[in-house]
Amino acid sequence: MSIVLRFVDTNGFIQEQFFGLVHVSDIAALTLKNVIYSTLAHYNLDVQNIRGQCYDGASNMRGEFNGLQALIIKDCRGVYYVHCFAHRLQLALVAASKNVTPIHKFFDRLTFIVNIVGSSCKRNDELKNAHADDIAHLIAINELETGRGLNQIGTLQRATDTRWSSHLRSLKGLIKMFSASCTVLLKVMDDGLPPQRADATSVYDEMTSFDFVFILHLMNEIMGITDILCQALQSKSQDIINAMEPVLSTKNLLQHMQDNKWNDLLAKVDLFYASIDSQLQEINGQFSDDAMELLILSNALNPQNAMESFKIEDICKLVEKFYAQDFTRDEKEQLEMQLKHYEHNVVKGPDYKNLSTISELCQWLVKTNKYVTYNLIFRVIILVLTLSVSIATTERSFSAMNIVKIRLRSKMEDTFLSDALMYIILTGIYVARVIIDMKSGRSKL
């Protein structure tokens, strides 16, 4: 089990750091809870100070009565549970693709195409050579731009349900290498063994049909919209209020696509409506109203459009309903008075208009030392920022584990493995920051 801690540091910045990898004997909710408690206790961290927990949607995690989140809430009433937004999106998109039969069949055939074309090193080489010939021809007739980094020779990618962005990469790869893939299939039809020739003929006929090509471009368009949301939800600095913005824009763009695009094809292809409807229904279902109250109330702290969104009564209600144990009765009364001064002196001030996110607001309050004057408001902001949007950082730690614990190191003990992961993950973060600094001109390395 990978554990990641999310917190706001003394400078007001959101931090989401890998804490360690812990061996578990089973995945029962009670076992996971006990391991988490013992791990935190080992480092003198009090579980009563937890204010948010984020997992995927497995029943042992999100179970209403006996799930891990429910067991922790029984011990710590103020620990709000967030079902990983990225996981919700994945569930919505996977379900949507399976709800429309032609789309489901399309992705099955897409996987089959990738398996046939990339089944051996020989076919991969044939694919790359054919793609190189296509690029050379298009450049010769001035259909492609040339330049550094353009027209790279690649290969087809497999799509997996657990990595939804891989579907978009698989679609883009086939669009880019469509002609080369057809060339490889034609060679298999001529030179392959009888079963291979039969498979290649079947795939080639379907791949070159109107329905397949139409769905290929349709899903590339749809998933290009949803991929922006997918990438945004994996940001370590993303907070729960601003995470809802790409959710809403994704819904709006899908609706706009349904209402306004490809009108000349709508009369002939009912699949267009069915696919968009399925996507919208699943996204609306996964991002439903069950957690919206917290988000709506928290939005009162968002500096963007503050003149309309800032409402003292919403912030007081947020504290009373979700963070009552973090404030005494006197502090709740004092908070309301602080908010009145805050509205007059901060929200209506000129500098406040330059802030666009709640995380920027938190950093600005620390920088200007206003967090001392408005200490109770600052406490509310930190509590909201602490809520995790996704478990992307946890998933990345497992990817790092696959690099460290290879076959030759299969007997590595848990403590040493966790320490090694801590080193490689933190080193990776440092290198990434140096590269960013170099690009922005702040470093002379």
Short mmCIF file of N, CA and C in Angstrom, two decimals, residues 89 93 163-172 219-234 246 250 253-254 279 283:
data_model
loop_
_atom_site.label_atom_id
_atom_site.label_comp_id
_atom_site.label_asym_id
_atom_site.label_seq_id
_atom_site.Cartn_x
_atom_site.Cartn_y
_atom_site.Cartn_z
N LEU A 89 -13.64 9.77 -13.40
CA LEU A 89 -13.65 10.04 -14.84
C LEU A 89 -13.38 8.77 -15.63
N LEU A 93 -15.90 7.10 -18.42
CA LEU A 93 -15.55 6.95 -19.83
C LEU A 93 -15.52 5.48 -20.25
N ARG A 163 -5.81 3.02 -17.77
CA ARG A 163 -5.07 4.21 -18.16
C ARG A 163 -5.83 4.85 -19.31
N TRP A 164 -6.86 5.67 -18.97
CA TRP A 164 -7.77 6.11 -20.01
C TRP A 164 -7.08 7.00 -21.04
N SER A 165 -6.07 7.74 -20.69
CA SER A 165 -5.37 8.56 -21.68
C SER A 165 -4.74 7.69 -22.77
N SER A 166 -4.51 6.42 -22.46
CA SER A 166 -3.93 5.52 -23.46
C SER A 166 -4.89 5.31 -24.62
N HIS A 167 -6.20 5.44 -24.40
CA HIS A 167 -7.17 5.31 -25.49
C HIS A 167 -6.96 6.42 -26.52
N LEU A 168 -6.78 7.65 -26.03
CA LEU A 168 -6.56 8.76 -26.95
C LEU A 168 -5.25 8.58 -27.71
N ARG A 169 -4.20 8.16 -27.01
CA ARG A 169 -2.92 7.94 -27.69
C ARG A 169 -3.03 6.84 -28.74
N SER A 170 -3.82 5.81 -28.43
CA SER A 170 -4.02 4.72 -29.39
C SER A 170 -4.77 5.21 -30.63
N LEU A 171 -5.79 6.04 -30.41
CA LEU A 171 -6.55 6.61 -31.53
C LEU A 171 -5.67 7.50 -32.40
N LYS A 172 -4.92 8.40 -31.74
CA LYS A 172 -4.06 9.32 -32.49
C LYS A 172 -2.98 8.56 -33.26
N MET A 219 -14.36 9.46 -31.97
CA MET A 219 -13.83 9.21 -30.63
C MET A 219 -12.56 10.02 -30.37
N ASN A 220 -11.79 10.28 -31.42
CA ASN A 220 -10.61 11.14 -31.26
C ASN A 220 -11.03 12.54 -30.84
N GLU A 221 -12.13 13.03 -31.42
CA GLU A 221 -12.64 14.36 -31.06
C GLU A 221 -13.18 14.37 -29.64
N ILE A 222 -14.00 13.37 -29.30
CA ILE A 222 -14.60 13.30 -27.96
C ILE A 222 -13.53 13.15 -26.90
N MET A 223 -12.59 12.24 -27.13
CA MET A 223 -11.60 11.95 -26.11
C MET A 223 -10.52 13.02 -26.03
N GLY A 224 -10.40 13.83 -27.08
CA GLY A 224 -9.54 14.99 -26.98
C GLY A 224 -10.10 15.98 -25.98
N ILE A 225 -11.44 16.07 -25.91
CA ILE A 225 -12.10 16.95 -24.94
C ILE A 225 -11.93 16.41 -23.52
N THR A 226 -12.18 15.12 -23.34
CA THR A 226 -12.13 14.54 -21.99
C THR A 226 -10.70 14.38 -21.49
N ASP A 227 -9.71 14.31 -22.40
CA ASP A 227 -8.33 14.11 -21.96
C ASP A 227 -7.80 15.33 -21.23
N ILE A 228 -8.26 16.53 -21.59
CA ILE A 228 -7.85 17.74 -20.87
C ILE A 228 -8.24 17.62 -19.41
N LEU A 229 -9.45 17.14 -19.16
CA LEU A 229 -9.91 16.93 -17.79
C LEU A 229 -9.08 15.85 -17.10
N CYS A 230 -8.80 14.78 -17.83
CA CYS A 230 -8.01 13.67 -17.26
C CYS A 230 -6.64 14.15 -16.81
N GLN A 231 -5.98 14.97 -17.64
CA GLN A 231 -4.65 15.48 -17.29
C GLN A 231 -4.72 16.48 -16.14
N ALA A 232 -5.77 17.32 -16.14
CA ALA A 232 -5.91 18.33 -15.09
C ALA A 232 -6.09 17.68 -13.72
N LEU A 233 -6.80 16.56 -13.68
CA LEU A 233 -7.08 15.91 -12.40
C LEU A 233 -5.85 15.20 -11.83
N GLN A 234 -4.80 15.08 -12.62
CA GLN A 234 -3.59 14.42 -12.14
C GLN A 234 -2.54 15.40 -11.63
N PRO A 246 -12.68 22.21 -14.85
CA PRO A 246 -12.58 21.39 -16.07
C PRO A 246 -13.69 20.35 -16.19
N THR A 250 -15.83 20.40 -19.52
CA THR A 250 -15.91 19.17 -20.31
C THR A 250 -17.36 18.85 -20.66
N LEU A 253 -18.51 21.41 -23.30
CA LEU A 253 -17.93 21.19 -24.62
C LEU A 253 -18.55 19.96 -25.30
N LEU A 254 -18.82 18.92 -24.52
CA LEU A 254 -19.49 17.75 -25.09
C LEU A 254 -20.89 18.10 -25.56
N GLN A 279 -21.61 9.51 -22.99
CA GLN A 279 -20.53 10.21 -22.29
C GLN A 279 -21.10 11.18 -21.26
N ILE A 283 -20.65 10.91 -17.12
CA ILE A 283 -19.92 11.96 -16.40
C ILE A 283 -20.83 12.64 -15.40
#
